[in-house]
PDB file of C-alpha atoms in Angstrom:
ATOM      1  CA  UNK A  28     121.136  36.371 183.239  1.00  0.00           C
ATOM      2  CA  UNK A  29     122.264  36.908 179.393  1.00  0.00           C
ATOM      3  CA  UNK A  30     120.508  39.353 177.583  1.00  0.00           C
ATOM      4  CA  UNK A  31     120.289  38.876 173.612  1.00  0.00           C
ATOM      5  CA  UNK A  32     121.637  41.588 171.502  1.00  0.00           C
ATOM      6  CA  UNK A  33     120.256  42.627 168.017  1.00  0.00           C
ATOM      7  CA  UNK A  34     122.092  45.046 165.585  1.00  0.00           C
ATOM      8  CA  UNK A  35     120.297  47.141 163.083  1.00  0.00           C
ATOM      9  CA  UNK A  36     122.272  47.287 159.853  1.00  0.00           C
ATOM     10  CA  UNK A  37     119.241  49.427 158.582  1.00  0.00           C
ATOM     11  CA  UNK A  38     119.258  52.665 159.987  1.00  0.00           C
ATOM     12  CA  UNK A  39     121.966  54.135 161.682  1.00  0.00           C
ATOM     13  CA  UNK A  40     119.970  55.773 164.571  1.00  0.00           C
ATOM     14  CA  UNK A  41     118.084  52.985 165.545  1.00  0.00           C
ATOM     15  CA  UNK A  42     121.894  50.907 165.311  1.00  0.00           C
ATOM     16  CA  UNK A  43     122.644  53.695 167.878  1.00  0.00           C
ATOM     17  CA  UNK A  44     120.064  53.289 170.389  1.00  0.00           C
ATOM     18  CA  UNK A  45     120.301  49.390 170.289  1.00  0.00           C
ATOM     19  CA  UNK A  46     123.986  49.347 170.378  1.00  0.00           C
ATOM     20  CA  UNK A  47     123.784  52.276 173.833  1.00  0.00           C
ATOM     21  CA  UNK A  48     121.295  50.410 175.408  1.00  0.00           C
ATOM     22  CA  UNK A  49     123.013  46.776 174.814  1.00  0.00           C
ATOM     23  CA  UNK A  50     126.363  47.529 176.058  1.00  0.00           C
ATOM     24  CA  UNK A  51     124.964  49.309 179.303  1.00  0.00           C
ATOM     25  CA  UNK A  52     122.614  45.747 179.150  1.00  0.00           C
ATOM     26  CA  UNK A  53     126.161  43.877 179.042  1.00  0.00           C
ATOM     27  CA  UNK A  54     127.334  45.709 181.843  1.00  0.00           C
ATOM     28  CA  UNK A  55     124.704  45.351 184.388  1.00  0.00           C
ATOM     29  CA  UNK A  56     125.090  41.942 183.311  1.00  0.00           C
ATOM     30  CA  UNK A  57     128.436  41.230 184.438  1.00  0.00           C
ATOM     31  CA  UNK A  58     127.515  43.787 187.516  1.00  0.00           C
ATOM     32  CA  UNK A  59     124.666  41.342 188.401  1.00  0.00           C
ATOM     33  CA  UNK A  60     126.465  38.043 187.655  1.00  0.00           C
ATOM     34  CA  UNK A  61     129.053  39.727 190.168  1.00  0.00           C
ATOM     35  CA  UNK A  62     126.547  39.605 192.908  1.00  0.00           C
ATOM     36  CA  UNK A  63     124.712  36.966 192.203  1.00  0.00           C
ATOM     37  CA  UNK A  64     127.915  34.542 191.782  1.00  0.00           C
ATOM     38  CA  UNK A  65     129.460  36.252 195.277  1.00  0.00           C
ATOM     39  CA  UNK A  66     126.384  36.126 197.512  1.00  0.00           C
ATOM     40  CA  UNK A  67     125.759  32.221 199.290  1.00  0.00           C
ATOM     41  CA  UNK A  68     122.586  32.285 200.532  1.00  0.00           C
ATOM     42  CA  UNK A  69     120.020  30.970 198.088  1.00  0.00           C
ATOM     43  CA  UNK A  70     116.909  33.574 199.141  1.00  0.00           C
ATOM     44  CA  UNK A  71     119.298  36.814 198.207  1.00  0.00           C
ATOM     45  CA  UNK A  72     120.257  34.577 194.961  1.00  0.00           C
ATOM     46  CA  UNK A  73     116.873  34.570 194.402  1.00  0.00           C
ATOM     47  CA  UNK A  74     116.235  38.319 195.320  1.00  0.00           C
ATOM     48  CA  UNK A  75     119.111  39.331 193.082  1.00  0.00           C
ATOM     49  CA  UNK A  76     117.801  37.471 189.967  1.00  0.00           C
ATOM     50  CA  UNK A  77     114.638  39.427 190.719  1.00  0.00           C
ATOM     51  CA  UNK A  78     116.034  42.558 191.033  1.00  0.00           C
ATOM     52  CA  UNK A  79     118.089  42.046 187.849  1.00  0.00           C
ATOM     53  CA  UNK A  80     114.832  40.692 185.502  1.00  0.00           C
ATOM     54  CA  UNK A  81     112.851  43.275 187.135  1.00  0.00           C
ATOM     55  CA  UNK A  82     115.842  46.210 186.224  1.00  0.00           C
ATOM     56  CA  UNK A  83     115.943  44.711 182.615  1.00  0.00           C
ATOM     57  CA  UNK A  84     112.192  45.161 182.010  1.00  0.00           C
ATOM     58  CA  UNK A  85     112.618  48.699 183.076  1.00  0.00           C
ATOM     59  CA  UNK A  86     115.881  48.933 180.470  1.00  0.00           C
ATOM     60  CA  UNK A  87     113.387  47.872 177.961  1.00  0.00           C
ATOM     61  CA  UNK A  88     110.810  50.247 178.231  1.00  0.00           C
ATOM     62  CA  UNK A  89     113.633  53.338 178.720  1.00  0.00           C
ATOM     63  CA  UNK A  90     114.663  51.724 175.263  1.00  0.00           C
ATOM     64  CA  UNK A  91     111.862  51.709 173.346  1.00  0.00           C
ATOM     65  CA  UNK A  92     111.575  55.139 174.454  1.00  0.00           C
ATOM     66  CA  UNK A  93     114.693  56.079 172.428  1.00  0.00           C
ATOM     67  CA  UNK A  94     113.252  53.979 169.671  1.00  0.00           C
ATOM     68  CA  UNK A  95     110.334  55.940 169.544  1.00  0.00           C
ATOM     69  CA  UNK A  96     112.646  59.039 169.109  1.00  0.00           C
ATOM     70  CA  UNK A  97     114.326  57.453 166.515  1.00  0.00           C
ATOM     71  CA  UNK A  98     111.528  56.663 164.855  1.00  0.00           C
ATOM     72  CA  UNK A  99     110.207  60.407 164.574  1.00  0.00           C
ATOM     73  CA  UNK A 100     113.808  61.429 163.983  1.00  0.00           C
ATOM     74  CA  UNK A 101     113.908  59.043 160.663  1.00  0.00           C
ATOM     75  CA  UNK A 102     110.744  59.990 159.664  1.00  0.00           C
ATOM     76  CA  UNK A 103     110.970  63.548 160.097  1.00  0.00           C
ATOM     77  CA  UNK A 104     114.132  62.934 157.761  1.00  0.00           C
ATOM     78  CA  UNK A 105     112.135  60.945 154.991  1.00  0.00           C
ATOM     79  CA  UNK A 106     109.379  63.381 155.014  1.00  0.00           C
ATOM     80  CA  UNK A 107     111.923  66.353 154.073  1.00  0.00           C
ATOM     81  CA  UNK A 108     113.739  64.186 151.567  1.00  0.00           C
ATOM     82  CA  UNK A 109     109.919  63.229 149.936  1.00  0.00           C
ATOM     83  CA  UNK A 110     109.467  66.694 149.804  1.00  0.00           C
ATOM     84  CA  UNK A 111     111.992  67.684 148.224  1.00  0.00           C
ATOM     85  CA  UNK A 112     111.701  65.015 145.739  1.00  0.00           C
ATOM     86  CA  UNK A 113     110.797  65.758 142.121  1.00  0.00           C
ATOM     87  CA  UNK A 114     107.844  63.628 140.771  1.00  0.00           C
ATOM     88  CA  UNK A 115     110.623  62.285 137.828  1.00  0.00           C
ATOM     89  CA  UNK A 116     112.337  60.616 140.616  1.00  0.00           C
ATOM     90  CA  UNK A 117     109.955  58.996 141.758  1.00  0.00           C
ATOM     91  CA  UNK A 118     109.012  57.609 139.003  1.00  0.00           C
ATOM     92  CA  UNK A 119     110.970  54.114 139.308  1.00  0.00           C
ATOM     93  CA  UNK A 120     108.596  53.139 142.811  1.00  0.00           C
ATOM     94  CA  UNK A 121     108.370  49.682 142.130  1.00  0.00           C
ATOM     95  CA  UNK A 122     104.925  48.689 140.481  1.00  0.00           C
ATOM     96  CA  UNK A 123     104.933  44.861 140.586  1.00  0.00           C
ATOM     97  CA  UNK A 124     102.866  45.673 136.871  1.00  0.00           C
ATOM     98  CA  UNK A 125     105.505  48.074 135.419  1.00  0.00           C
ATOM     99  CA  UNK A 126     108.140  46.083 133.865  1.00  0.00           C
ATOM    100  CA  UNK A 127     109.811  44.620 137.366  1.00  0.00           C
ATOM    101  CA  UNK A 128     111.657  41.866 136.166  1.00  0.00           C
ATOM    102  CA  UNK A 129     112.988  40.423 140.047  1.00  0.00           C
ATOM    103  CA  UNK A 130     111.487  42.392 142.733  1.00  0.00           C
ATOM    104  CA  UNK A 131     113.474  42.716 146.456  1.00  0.00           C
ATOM    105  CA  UNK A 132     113.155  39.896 148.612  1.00  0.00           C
ATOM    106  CA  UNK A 133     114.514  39.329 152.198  1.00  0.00           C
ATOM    107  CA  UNK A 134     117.520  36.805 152.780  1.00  0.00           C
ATOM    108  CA  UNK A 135     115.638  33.471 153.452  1.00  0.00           C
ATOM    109  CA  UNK A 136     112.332  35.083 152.607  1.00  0.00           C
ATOM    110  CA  UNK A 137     109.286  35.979 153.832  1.00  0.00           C
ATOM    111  CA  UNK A 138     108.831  33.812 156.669  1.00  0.00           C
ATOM    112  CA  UNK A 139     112.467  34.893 158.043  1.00  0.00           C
ATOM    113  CA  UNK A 140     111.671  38.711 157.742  1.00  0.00           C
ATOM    114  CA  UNK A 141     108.114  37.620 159.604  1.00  0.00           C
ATOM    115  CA  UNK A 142     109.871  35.614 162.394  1.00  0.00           C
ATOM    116  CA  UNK A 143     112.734  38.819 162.530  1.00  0.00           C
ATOM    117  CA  UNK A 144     110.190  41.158 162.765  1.00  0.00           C
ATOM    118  CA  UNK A 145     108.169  38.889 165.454  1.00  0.00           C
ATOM    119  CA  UNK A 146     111.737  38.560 167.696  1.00  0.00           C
ATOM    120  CA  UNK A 147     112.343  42.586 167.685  1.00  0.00           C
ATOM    121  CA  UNK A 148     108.466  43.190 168.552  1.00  0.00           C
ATOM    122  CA  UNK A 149     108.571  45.377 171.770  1.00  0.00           C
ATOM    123  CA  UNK A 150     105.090  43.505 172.627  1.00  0.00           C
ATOM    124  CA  UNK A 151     104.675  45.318 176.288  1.00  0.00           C
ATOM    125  CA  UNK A 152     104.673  48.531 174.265  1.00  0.00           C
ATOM    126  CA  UNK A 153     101.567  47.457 172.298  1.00  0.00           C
ATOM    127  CA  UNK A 154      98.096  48.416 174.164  1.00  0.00           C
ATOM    128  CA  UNK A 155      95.170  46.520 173.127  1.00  0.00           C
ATOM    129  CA  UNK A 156      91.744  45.930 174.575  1.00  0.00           C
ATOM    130  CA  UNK A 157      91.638  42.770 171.481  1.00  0.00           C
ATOM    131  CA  UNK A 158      93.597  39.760 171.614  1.00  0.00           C
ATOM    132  CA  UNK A 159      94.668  40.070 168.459  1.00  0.00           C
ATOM    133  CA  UNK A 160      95.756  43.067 166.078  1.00  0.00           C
ATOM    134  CA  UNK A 161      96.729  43.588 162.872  1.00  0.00           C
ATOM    135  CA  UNK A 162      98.566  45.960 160.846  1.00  0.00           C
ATOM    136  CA  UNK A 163      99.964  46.013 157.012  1.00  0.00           C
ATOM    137  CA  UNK A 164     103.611  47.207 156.787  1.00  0.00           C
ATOM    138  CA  UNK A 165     104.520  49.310 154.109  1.00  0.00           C
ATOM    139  CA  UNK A 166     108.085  50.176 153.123  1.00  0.00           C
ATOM    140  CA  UNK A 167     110.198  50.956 150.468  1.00  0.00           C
ATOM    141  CA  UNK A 168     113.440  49.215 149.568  1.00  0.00           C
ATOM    142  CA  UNK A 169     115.822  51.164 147.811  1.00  0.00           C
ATOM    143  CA  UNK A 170     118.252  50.817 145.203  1.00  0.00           C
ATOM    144  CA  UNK A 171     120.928  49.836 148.104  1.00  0.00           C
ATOM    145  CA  UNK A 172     118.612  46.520 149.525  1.00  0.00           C
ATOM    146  CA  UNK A 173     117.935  49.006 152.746  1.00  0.00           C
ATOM    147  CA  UNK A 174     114.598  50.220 153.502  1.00  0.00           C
ATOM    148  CA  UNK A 175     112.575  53.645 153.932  1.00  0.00           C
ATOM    149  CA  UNK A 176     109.219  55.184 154.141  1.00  0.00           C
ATOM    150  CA  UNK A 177     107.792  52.439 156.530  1.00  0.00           C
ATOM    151  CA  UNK A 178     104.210  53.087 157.515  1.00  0.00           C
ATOM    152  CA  UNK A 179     101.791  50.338 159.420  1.00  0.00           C
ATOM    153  CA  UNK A 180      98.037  50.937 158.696  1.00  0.00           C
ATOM    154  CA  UNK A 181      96.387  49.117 161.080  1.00  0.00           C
ATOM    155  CA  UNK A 182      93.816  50.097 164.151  1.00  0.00           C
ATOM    156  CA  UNK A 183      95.996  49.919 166.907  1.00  0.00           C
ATOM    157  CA  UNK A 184      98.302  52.702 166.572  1.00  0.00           C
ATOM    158  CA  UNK A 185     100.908  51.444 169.099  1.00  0.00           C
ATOM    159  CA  UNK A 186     101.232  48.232 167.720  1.00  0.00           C
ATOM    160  CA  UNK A 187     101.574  50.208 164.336  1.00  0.00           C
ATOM    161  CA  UNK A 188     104.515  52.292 166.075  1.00  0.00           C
ATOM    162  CA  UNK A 189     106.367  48.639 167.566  1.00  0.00           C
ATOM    163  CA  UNK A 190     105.782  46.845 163.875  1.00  0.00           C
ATOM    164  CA  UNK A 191     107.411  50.556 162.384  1.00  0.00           C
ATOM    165  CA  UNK A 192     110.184  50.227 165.122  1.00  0.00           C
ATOM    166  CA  UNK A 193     110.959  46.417 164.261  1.00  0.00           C
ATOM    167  CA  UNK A 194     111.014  46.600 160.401  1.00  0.00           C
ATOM    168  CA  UNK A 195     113.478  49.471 160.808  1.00  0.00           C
ATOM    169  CA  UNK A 196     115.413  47.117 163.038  1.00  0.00           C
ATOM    170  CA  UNK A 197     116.298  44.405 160.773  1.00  0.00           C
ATOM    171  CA  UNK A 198     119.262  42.974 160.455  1.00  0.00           C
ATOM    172  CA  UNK A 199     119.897  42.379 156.708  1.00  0.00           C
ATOM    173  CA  UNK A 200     119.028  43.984 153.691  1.00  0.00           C
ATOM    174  CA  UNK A 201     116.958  43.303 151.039  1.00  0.00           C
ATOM    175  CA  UNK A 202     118.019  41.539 147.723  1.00  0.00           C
ATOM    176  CA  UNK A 203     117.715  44.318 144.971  1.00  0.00           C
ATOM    177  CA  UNK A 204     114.888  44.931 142.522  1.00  0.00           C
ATOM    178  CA  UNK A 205     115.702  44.916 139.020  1.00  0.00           C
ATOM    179  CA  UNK A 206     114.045  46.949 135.905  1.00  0.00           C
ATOM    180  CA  UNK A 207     115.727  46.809 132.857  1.00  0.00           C
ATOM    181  CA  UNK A 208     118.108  45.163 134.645  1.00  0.00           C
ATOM    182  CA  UNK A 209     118.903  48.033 136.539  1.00  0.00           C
ATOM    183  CA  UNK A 210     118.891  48.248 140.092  1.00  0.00           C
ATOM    184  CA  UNK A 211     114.975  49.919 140.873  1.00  0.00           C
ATOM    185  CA  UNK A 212     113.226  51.014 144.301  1.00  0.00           C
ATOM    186  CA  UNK A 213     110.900  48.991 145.139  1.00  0.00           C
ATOM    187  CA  UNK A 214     107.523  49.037 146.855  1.00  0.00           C
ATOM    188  CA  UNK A 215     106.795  46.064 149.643  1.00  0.00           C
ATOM    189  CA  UNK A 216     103.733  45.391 151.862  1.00  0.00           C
ATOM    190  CA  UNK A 217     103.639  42.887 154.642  1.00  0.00           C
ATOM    191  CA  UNK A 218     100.830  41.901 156.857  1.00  0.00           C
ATOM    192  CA  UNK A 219     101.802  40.973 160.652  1.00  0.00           C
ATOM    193  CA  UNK A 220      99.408  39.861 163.101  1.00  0.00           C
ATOM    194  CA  UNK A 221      99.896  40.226 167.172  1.00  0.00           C
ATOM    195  CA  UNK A 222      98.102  37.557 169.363  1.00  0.00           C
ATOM    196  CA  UNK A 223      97.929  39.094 173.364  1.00  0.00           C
ATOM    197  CA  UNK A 224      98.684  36.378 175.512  1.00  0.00           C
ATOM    198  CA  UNK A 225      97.876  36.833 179.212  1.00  0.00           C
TER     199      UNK A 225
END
């Protein structure tokens, strides 16, 4: 009965929702191990542990729920911010063919921000008729190694709205691009692929 706990240092309302719904997590925890630790009889051990997975899926889905919201909330943010934007400041976008000297990479790389991404996947929020989706992740990682302006293009749109959820969710920020040697924003892409298991 331990339930694993994951911190975004990314956005502070998603670090909100995750850090509400963990400690409430922690406490039914201990609540659970209470019981379960108190009662003798093996069946209600078993009926408890039941209760408690069954309880946790339910936690998850209320949470990803609130992610959702924080998700619209962000964007709803980043859209006014875009728009209010004047086209000279956006000019430094990262264009891996206009004078990027080190472009932003993830601690450990690629294959770490894959296997992150992968581990915060809400994969019972992702409807699918296909056994396998795809979507391409773009983002933006500013001058500060955090990240903005995600958007998946892919056909599933809720598996588009879980990989959105996830990359805002990581726990680390990016290395910095550099232009001139200058801190730069820069623009990142990253394919992610969902096989449905039965």
């Amino acid at each position: 009965m331990i339930s694993s706990f994951c911190l975004s240092q990314q956005k502070e309302e998603f670090r909100l929702v995750k850090n509400y719904y963990n400690q409430h997590r922690s406490m039914l925890n201990n609540e659970f191990k209470k019981k379960f630790d108190a009662e003798s009889n093996i069946l209600k051990k078993d009926a408890i542990k039941g209760d408690f997975l069954f309880f946790m899926k339910k936690m998850d889905s209320i949470e990803n729920t609130a992610l959702i919201g924080a998700l619209l909330r962000v964007r709803n943010i980043e859209d006014i911010k875009t728009l209010k934007l004047t086209e000279g400041n956006t000019q430094d976008l990262g264009d891996k063919s206009a004078n990027v000297e080190k472009v932003a990479d993830y601690p450990g790389g690629m294959n770490t921000l894959r296997q992150e991404v992968a581990g915060l996947l809400y994969v019972d929020g992702v409807n699918s008729d296909l056994k396998t989706v795809k979507t391409d992740v773009v983002f933006i990682v500013e001058k500060d190694g955090s990240i903005s302006n995600v958007h998946a293009q892919g056909d599933n749109f809720t598996f588009n709205r879980q990989a959105e959820i996830a990359l805002y969710s990581i726990a680390e920020k990016f290395s910095l691009a550099l232009v001139k040697g200058d801190p730069a924003r820069f623009r990142f892409r990253i394919p992610l692929t969902l096989t449905m298991t039965d």
